[in-house]
Structure formats: C-alpha cells, structure tokens
Coordinates of C-alpha atoms and ligand atoms in Angstrom, one line a residue:
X1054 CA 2.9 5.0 -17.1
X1055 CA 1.6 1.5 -17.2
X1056 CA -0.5 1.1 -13.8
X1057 CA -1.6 -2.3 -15.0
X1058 CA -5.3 -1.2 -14.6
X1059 CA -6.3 -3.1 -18.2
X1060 CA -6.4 -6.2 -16.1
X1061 CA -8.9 -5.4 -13.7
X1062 CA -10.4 -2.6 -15.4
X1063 CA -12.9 -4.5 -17.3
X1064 CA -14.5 -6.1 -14.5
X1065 CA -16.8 -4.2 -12.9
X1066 CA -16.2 -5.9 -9.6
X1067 CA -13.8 -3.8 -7.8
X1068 CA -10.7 -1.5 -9.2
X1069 CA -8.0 -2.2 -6.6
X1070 CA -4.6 -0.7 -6.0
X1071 CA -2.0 -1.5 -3.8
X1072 CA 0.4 1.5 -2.0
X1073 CA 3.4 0.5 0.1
X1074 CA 4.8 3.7 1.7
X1075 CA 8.0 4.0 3.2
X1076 CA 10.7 1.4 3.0
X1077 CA 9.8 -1.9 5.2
X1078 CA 6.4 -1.3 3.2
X1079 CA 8.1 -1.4 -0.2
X1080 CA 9.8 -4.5 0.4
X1081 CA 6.6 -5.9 1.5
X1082 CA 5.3 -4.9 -2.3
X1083 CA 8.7 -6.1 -3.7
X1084 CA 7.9 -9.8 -1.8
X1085 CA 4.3 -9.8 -3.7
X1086 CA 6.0 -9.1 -7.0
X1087 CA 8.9 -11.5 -6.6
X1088 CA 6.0 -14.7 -6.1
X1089 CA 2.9 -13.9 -7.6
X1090 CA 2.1 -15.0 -11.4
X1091 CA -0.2 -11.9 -12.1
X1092 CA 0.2 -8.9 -10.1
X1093 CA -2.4 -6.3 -8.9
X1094 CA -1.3 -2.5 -10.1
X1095 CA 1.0 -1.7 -7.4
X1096 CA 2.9 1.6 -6.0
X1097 CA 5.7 2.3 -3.9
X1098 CA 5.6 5.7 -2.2
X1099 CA 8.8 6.9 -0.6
X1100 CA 11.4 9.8 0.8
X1101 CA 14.4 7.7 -0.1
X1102 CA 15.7 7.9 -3.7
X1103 CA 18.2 4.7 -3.4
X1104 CA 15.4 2.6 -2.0
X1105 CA 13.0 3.4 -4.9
X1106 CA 15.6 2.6 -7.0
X1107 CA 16.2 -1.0 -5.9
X1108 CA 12.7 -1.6 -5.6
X1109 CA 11.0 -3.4 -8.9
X1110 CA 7.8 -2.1 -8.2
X1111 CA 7.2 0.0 -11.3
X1112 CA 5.0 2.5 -10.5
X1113 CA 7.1 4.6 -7.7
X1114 CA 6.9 8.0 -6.4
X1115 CA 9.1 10.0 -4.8
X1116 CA 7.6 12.1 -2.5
X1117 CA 8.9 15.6 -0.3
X1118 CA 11.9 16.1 -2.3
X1119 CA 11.8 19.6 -1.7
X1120 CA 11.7 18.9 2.2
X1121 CA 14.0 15.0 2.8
X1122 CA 15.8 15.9 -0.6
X1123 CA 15.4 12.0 -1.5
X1124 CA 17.5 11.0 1.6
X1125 CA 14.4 9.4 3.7
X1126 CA 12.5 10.7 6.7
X1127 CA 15.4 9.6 8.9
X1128 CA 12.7 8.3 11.1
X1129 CA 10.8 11.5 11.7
X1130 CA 7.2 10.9 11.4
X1131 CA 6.6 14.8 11.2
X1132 CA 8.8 14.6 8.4
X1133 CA 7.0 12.0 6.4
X1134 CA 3.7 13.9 7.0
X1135 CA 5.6 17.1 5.2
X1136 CA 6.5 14.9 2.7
X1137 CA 3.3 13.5 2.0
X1138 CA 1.9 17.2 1.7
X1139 CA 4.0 18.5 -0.8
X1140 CA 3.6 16.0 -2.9
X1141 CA -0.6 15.4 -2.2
X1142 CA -1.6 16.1 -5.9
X1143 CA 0.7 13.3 -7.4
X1144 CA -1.2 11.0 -5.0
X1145 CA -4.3 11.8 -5.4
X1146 CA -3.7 11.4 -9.0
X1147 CA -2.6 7.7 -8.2
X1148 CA -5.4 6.7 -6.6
X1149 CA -8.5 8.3 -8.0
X1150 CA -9.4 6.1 -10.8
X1151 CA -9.8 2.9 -8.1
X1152 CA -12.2 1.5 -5.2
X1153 CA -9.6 -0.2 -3.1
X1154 CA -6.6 1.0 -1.8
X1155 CA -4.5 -1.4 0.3
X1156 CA -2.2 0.7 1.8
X1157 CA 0.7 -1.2 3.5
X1158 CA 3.1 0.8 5.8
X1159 CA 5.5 -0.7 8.1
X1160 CA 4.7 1.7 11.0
X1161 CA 7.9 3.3 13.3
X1162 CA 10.0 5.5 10.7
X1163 CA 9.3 8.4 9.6
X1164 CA 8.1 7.8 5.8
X1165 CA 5.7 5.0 6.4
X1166 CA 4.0 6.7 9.7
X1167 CA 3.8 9.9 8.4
X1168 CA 2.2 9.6 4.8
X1169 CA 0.1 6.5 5.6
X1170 CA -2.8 8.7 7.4
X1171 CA -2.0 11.8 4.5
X1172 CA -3.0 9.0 1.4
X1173 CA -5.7 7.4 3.8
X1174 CA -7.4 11.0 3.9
X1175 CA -6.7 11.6 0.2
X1176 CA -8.1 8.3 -0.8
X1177 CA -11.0 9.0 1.6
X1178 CA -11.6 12.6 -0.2
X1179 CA -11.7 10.2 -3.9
X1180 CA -14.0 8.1 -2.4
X1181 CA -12.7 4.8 -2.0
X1182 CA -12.5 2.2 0.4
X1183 CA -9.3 2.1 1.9
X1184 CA -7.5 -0.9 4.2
X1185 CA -4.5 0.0 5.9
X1186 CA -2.1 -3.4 6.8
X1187 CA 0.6 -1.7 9.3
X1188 CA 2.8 -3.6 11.3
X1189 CA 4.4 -2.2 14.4
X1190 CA 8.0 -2.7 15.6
X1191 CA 9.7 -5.4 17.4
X1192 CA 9.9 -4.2 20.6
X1193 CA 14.0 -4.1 20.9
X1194 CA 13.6 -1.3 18.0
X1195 CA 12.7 0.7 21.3
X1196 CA 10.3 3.0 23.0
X1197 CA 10.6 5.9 20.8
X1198 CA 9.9 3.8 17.5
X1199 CA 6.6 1.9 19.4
X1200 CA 5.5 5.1 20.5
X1201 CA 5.3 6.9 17.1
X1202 CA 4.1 4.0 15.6
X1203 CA 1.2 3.9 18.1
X1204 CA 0.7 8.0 17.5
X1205 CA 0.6 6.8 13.7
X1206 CA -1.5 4.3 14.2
X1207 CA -4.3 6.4 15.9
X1208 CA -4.4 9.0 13.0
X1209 CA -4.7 6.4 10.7
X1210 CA -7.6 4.6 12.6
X1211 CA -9.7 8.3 11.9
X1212 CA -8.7 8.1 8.1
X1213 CA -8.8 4.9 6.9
X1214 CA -11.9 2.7 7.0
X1215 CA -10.2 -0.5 8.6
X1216 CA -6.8 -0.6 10.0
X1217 CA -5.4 -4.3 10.3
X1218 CA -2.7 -4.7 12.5
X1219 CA 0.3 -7.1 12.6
X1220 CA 2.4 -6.3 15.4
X1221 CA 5.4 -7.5 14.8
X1222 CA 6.1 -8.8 18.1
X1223 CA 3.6 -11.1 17.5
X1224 CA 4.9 -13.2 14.8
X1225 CA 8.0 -12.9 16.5
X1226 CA 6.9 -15.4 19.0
X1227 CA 5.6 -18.0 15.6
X1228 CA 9.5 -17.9 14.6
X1229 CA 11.9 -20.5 16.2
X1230 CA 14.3 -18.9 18.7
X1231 CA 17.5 -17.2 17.3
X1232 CA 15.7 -16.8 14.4
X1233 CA 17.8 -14.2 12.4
X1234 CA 16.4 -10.4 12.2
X1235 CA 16.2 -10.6 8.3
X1236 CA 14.5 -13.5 8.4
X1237 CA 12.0 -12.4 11.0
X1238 CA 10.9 -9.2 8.5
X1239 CA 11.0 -11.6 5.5
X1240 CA 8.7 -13.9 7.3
X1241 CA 6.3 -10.5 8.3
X1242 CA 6.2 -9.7 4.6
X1243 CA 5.6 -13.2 3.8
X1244 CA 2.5 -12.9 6.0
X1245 CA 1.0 -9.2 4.6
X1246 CA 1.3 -11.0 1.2
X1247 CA -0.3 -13.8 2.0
X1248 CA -3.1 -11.9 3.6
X1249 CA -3.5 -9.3 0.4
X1250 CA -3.1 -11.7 -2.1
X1251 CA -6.3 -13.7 -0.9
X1252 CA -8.1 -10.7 -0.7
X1253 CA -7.1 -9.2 -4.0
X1254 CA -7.5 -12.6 -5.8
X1255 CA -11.3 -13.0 -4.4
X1256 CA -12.2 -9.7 -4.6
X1257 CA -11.0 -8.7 -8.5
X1258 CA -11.7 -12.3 -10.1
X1259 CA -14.5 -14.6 -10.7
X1260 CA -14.2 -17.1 -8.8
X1261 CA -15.6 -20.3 -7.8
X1262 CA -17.3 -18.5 -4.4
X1263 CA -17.2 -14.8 -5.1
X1264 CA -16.7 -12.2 -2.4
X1265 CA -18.1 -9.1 -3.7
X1266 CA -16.5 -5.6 -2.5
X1267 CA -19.7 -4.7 -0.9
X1268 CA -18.8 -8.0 2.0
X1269 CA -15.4 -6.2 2.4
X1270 CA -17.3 -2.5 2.4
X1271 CA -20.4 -4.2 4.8
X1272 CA -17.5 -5.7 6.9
X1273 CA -14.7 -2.7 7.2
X1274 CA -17.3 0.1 7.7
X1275 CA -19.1 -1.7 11.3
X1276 CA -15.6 -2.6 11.9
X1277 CA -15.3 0.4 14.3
X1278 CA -12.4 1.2 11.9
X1279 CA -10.2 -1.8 13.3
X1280 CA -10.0 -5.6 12.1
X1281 CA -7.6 -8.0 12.8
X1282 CA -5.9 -10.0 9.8
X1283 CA -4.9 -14.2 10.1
X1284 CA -3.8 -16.1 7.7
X1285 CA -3.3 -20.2 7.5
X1286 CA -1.6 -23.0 5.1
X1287 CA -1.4 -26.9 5.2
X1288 CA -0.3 -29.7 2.0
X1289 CA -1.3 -32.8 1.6
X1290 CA -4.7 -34.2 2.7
X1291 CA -4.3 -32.8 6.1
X1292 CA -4.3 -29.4 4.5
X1293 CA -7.7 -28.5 5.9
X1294 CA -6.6 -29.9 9.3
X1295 CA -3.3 -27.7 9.3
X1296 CA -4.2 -24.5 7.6
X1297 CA -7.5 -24.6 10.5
X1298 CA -4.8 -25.3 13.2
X1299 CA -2.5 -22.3 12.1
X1300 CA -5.5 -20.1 11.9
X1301 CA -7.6 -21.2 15.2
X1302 CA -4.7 -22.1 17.5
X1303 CA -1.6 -20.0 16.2
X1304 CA -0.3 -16.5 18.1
X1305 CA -1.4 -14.3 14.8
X1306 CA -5.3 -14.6 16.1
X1307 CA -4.8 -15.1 19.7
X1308 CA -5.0 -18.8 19.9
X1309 CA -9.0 -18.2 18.8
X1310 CA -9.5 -15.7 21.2
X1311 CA -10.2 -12.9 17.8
X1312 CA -12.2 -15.2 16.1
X1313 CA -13.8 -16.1 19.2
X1314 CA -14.8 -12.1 19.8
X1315 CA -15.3 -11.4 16.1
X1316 CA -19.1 -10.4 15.0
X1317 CA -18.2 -10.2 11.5
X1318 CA -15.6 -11.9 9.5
X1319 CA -14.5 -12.4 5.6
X1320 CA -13.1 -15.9 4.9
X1321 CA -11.0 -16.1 1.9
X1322 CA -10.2 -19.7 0.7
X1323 CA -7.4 -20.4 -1.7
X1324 CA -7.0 -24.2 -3.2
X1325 CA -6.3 -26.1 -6.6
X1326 CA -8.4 -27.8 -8.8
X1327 CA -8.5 -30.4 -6.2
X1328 CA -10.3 -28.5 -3.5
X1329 CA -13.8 -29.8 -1.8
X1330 CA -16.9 -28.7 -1.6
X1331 CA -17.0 -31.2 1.7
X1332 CA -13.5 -29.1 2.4
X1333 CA -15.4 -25.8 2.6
X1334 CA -17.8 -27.1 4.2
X1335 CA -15.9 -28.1 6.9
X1336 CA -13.7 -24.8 7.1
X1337 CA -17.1 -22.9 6.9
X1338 CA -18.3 -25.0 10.0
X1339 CA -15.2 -24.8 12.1
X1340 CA -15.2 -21.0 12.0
X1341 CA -19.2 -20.8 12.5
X1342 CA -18.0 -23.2 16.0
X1343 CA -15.2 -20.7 17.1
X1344 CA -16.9 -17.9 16.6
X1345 CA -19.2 -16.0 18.8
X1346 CA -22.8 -17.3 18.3
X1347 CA -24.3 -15.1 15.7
X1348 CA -21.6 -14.0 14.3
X1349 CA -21.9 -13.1 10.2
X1350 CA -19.7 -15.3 8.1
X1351 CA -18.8 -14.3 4.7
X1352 CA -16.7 -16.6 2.4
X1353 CA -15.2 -16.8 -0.9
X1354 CA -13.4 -19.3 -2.9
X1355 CA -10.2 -19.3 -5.4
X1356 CA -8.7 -22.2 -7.3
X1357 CA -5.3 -21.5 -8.5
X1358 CA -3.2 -23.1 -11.0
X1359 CA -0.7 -25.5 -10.1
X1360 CA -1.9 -25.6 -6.0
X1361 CA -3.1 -29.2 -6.3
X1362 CA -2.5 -30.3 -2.8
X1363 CA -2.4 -26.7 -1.5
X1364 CA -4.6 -24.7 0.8
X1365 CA -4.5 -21.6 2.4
X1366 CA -6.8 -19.6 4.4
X1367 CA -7.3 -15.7 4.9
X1368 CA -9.2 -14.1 7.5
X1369 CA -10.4 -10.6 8.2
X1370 CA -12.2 -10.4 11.5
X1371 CA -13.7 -7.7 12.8
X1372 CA -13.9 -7.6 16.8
X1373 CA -15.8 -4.7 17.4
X1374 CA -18.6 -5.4 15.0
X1375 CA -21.4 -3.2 14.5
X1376 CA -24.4 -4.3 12.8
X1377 CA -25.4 -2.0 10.0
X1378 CA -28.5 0.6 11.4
X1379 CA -32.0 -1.5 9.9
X1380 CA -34.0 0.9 7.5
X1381 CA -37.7 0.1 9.2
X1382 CA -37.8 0.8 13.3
X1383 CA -40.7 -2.3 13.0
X1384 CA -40.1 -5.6 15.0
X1385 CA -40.0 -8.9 12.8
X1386 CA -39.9 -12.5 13.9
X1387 CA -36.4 -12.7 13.3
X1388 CA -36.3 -9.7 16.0
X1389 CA -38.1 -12.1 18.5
X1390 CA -36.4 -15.3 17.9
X1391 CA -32.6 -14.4 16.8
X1392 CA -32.3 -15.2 13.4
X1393 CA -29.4 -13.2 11.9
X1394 CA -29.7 -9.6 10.6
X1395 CA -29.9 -8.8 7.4
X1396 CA -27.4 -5.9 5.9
X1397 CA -28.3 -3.1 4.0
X1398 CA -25.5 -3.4 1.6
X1399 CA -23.9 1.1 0.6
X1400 CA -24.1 1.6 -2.7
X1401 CA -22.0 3.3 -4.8
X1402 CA -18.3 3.7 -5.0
X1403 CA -16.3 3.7 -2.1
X1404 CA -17.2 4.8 1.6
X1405 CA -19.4 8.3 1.9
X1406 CA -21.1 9.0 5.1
X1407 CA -19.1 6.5 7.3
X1408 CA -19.5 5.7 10.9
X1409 CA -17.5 8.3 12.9
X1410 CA -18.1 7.2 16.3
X1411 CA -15.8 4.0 17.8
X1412 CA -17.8 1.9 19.9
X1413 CA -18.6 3.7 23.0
X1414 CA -18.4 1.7 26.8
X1415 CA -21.9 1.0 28.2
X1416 CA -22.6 -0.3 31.8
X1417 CA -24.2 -3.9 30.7
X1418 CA -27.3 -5.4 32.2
X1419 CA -27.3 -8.9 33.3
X1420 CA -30.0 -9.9 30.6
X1421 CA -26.7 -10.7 27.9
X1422 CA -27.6 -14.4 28.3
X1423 CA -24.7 -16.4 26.5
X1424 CA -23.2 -13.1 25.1
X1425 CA -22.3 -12.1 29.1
X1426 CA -18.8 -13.0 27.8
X1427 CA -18.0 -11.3 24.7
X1428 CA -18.0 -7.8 23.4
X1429 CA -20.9 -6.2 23.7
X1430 CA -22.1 -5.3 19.9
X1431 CA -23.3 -1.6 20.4
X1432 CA -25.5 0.2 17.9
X1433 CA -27.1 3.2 18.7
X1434 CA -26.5 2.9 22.2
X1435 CA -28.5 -0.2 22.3
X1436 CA -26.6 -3.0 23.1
X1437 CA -27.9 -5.6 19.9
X1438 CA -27.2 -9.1 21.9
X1439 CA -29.6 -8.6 23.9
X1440 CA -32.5 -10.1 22.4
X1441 CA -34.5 -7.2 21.1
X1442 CA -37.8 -7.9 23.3
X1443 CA -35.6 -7.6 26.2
X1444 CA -34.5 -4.7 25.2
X1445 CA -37.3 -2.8 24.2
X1446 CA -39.8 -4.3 27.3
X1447 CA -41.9 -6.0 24.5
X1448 CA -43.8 -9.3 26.4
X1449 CA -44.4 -11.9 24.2
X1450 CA -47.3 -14.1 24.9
X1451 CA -47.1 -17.7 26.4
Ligands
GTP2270 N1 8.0 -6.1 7.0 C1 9.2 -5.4 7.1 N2 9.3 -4.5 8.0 C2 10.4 -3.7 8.1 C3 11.5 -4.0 7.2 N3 12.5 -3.1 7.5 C4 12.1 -2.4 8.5 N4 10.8 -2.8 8.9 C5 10.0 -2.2 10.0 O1 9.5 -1.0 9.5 C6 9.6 0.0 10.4 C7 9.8 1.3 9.7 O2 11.0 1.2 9.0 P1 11.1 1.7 7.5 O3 9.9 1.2 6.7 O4 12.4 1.4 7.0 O5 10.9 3.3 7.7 P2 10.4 4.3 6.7 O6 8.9 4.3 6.7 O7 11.0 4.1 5.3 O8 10.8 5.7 7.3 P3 12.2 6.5 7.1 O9 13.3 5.5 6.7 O10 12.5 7.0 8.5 O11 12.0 7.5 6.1 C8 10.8 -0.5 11.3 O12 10.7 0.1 12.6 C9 10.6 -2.0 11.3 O13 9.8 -2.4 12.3 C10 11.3 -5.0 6.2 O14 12.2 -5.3 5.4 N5 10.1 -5.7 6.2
MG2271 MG1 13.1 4.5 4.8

C-alpha cells in the first residue's frame, strides 16, 4: 500500500495525512486530487462500497462491513459510530505513523458524523494533532440533518484539537442566486481545498516564510478546540487588493467580524515567483489593522510554479484564544506595558496533556479599556486583557 509518506517523510517538519470520511468528504479529497500537482498521502474512509469505488483516492477503507454491509450509513449517525468501531484497529493503523491528521467530514449523514469523533479519539490516543474541517448542511437538507450534524459536531469539539467549521449555509449566500445544488457543493469543496492545500503546502515544505507545526500546535491547542477557516484569491496586480477584499469583507469570516475577534491567527500566503516582499508586507499589516489589538500573527509563505500573477490567502483564526499558561508567576516589563506574550512552544509529537476546559463566562470589570468590546481572553480565570497591574492591584510609581 503506497501511502505516499516518501515525500514528506524525509522532512522532519511535520508527517501529515489527510482522512475524508463519509461521502460529501471523499469528494472533497477527490477535488484535491483532481487539481493539485503533488498530492499529500490521502485516505478515504467510508460505509459505502460503490462510492469507494468511484473515488480515485488510493488509499480507501471500507469500514463496518459487518454492520452497513458496504451499503452506507443511510444517514444514521449511530450507525457510522458502529461502523467506525469495528473497524478501529485498521484506523489506527492508518494514522499512527503521522503528526497531522486533517480530517475532513461533511457533517449530516450518518458515515461522516459518526466516525469523524471515533478517528479524532484514535488519532488523539497516537498522539497527533488533529484538525477537523466539517461543513454543516444547507438548511433545506432539513432539521433532522442540522441537528445530528450539530450533535456530531459537539463530540468532535471534545476529540479533536480544533474543529473548523464551514457551514454550508454560509457560502451559500457567496454563490449567485439559482445557483445549481451541484455547483454549490463543488464550490464548498473548492473552498476546504483551498483552505488544506495552503496549510499542507506551508507546513510540509520549505518555503520562502516557513510555518513550523509548533504555530499550528501553539495556535489549535488555546483555540478552546474551535477556529474558524477563510480563505481569499485575486490576479493581476490588484491580487493583493482582491484576495484582502474576499478575506476581510466576504460572508466566509463575517465581513471581519472573526478576524476582528480572533486573538490568534495563522496566515498562509500562496504566490509565484513574482510575489513581494512589499506584498507581504502589506497583507501582514492589513490583518495586524483588522484584528483585535494584540492579537498574535503568524505567517508563512509559498511560491508555486506557474502562479505568476496569482495570489491566494488562507487563514486560520482562532476566536476564543487562549494564551499559553507563562512558566515563571514573576512580573516583567512587558507585563506592565503590554508588549505581546511570548509562547512556550509543546514539544514533542502531537498534542499530550491538552486544555480540557472551553473558555468559561466571567462577569467583566469595567477596567477592559479598549478590549471592553471583544472577547474576553480568559486564562486561569484571569481575564489576560486586562493589563496585568490592574489585575493583580500592583501600583506602579509616577
Ligand atoms: N462538500 C460536499 N458536501 C456534500 C456533498 N454531498 C453531500 N454533501 C453534504 O454532506 C452531508 C452528508 O452527506 P454524505 O457525506 O453524503 O453522508 P455520509 O457521511 O456519506 O453518510 P451516509 O451516506 O449516511 O452513510 C450532506 O448533508 C450534505 O450537506 C458533496 O459532494 N460535497
Ligand atoms: Mg454516504
């Protein structure tokens, strides 16, 4: 079984595997395939027999044949979940040997809903990092389908280390009117490839401005297990101007408003040989603008072949941020006047020890200054944008 490991497996930098589970998911993987150069090792995980079989991913598995007797979950979450558990050895055996799993599942039906928290939880067991893209259905799919995929969703948030949404109703309302129903999904899994193709491409090559896994571990584990994904284009040389607008204005990050909230974010930049130092610079200082004062910016750089003229933009953003805990109790300068906190980057592979708690609700004082109208970024019960001699009663000297 060729997994396609020998092309990351040298670099030291991050082993990364992607899983698409049930079928929206798979077609997702199929999209990625079909219009990128060099793959990542991919795998489709399914119920249904036919729909491994038309995929061209070439690692599959079929999973719960015993219980959906390769027919599909027939949109039975509980079914999925049975699925997932009779076949957990084959996939922990898939992912062990990586750091990464990008585990895509279109959330709703029963395959994708009901295996996506069983692999998160095995993966989590191997020790690796895992990011969950999900969609959620259009709403005329119904209430039954929205609800599962919110039950899904939840059990998911406890086993996975960041969960990035893209409901679907959301890009529904990027997409002209009348827009046809297979167009709409191929424009959602248009979007999820976008978005994990510029993370895969910073994160397992060297590039021009490296991300390094430990950004994306730093980033997904004070994520209170929940970041929100955006992704932008332009051509020509307005591409900066475009692929900013798409990200900063467009529905897929609340016109801002995520960035805007966001404590912590990962920027990944994809251009040709063409693209600007002056051009990063300006992307860099554009999100530093629209976010919320403070907040912890972390970008990387590709250049691809043959994208002269081409830019596109990824973003990872992670509204309810939670700085990493600071290994010495004692106050510094940077304590006193603001300067940004430094992170204590994990070591070692994959996520052990992680935060359990989401961030709890506190009764804010009035001292939040020009923070009074964002989140609040909660560590410890202390609420950390609140300047820290406020906090802890310290008077400084005049
Ligand atoms: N992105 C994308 N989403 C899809 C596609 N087809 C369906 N979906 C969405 O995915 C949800 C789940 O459908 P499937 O992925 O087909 O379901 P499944 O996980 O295979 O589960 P079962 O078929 O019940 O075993 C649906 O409710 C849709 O919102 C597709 O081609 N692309
Ligand atoms: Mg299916």
């Amino acid at each position: 079984m060729n997994l396609g490991k020998d092309n990351i497996s040298s670099n030291p930098r991050c082993r990364i595997l992607v899983a698409g589970v049930g079928g929206g998911a798979c077609r997702v993987l199929d999209g990625i395939l079909a219009d990128w150069a060099e793959p990542p090792p991919m795998a489709a995980i399914n119920t249904d027999d036919r729909a491994l079989a038309d995929s061209a991913i070439p690692l599959k598995l079929m999973i719960g044949r015993t219980i959906a007797k390769g027919m599909g979950a027939g949109g039975d979450a509980e079914l999925g979940r049975l699925a997932a558990s009779e076949d957990k050895d084959a996939l922990r055996a898939m992912v062990t040997d990586y750091d990464l799993l990008i585990l895509v599942a279109s959330l709703g039906g029963g395959t994708g809903t009901g295996t996506a928290p069983v692999l998160a939880q095995i993966a989590r067991e191997e020790g690796l990092l895992t990011l969950a893209y999900v969609t959620t259905p259009f709403a005329f799919e119904g209430t039954r389908r929205q609800e599962q995929a919110q039950e899904g969703m939840a059990l998911l948030r406890q086993q996975a280390d960041a969960v990035i949404g893209l409901p679907n109703e959301r890009l529904h309302a990027m997409l002209p009117e009348g827009t046809p129903l297979s167009e709409a999904f191929a424009f959602v899994d248009r979007m999820m490839g976008a978005g994990i193709r510029g993370l895969w491409t910073l994160l397992a090559r060297n590039n021009m401005l490296n991300l390094d896994f430990s950004d994306l571990q730093t980033l997904v584990e004070n994520s209170g297990n929940e970041c929100c994904f955006g992704y932008g284009a332009g051509a020509g040389t307005d591409r900066v101007e475009q692929a900013l607008g798409e990200l900063l204005e467009g529905a897929m990050l609340e016109k801002g408003r995520v960035i805007a909230n966001s404590g912590a974010m990962l920027l990944c930049v994809a251009g040709g040989p063409d693209l600007a130092l002056s051009e990063l610079e300006k992307i860099h200082r554009r999100f530093q603008d629209a976010a919320r004062p403070g907040a912890r910016i972390s970008m990387g750089a590709v250049v691809l072949e043959g994208w002269e003229g081409r830019l596109a933009l990824t973003v990872l953003a992670a509204e309810h941020w939670m700085p990493p805990a600071r290994s010495s109790g004692d106050i510094t300068a940077d304590d006193l006047f603001g300067a940004p906190r430094e992170t204590a980057v994990p070591e070692g592979k994959g996520r052990r020890g992680r935060r359990a708690a989401q961030q709890s609700e506190l009764s804010l004082v009035d001292d939040r200054g020009r923070f009074k109208d964002v989140a609040p970024t909660i560590h410890d019960g202390a609420d950390l944008d609140i300047p820290t001699f406020m906090r802890r009663g310290i008077r400084i000297p005049t």
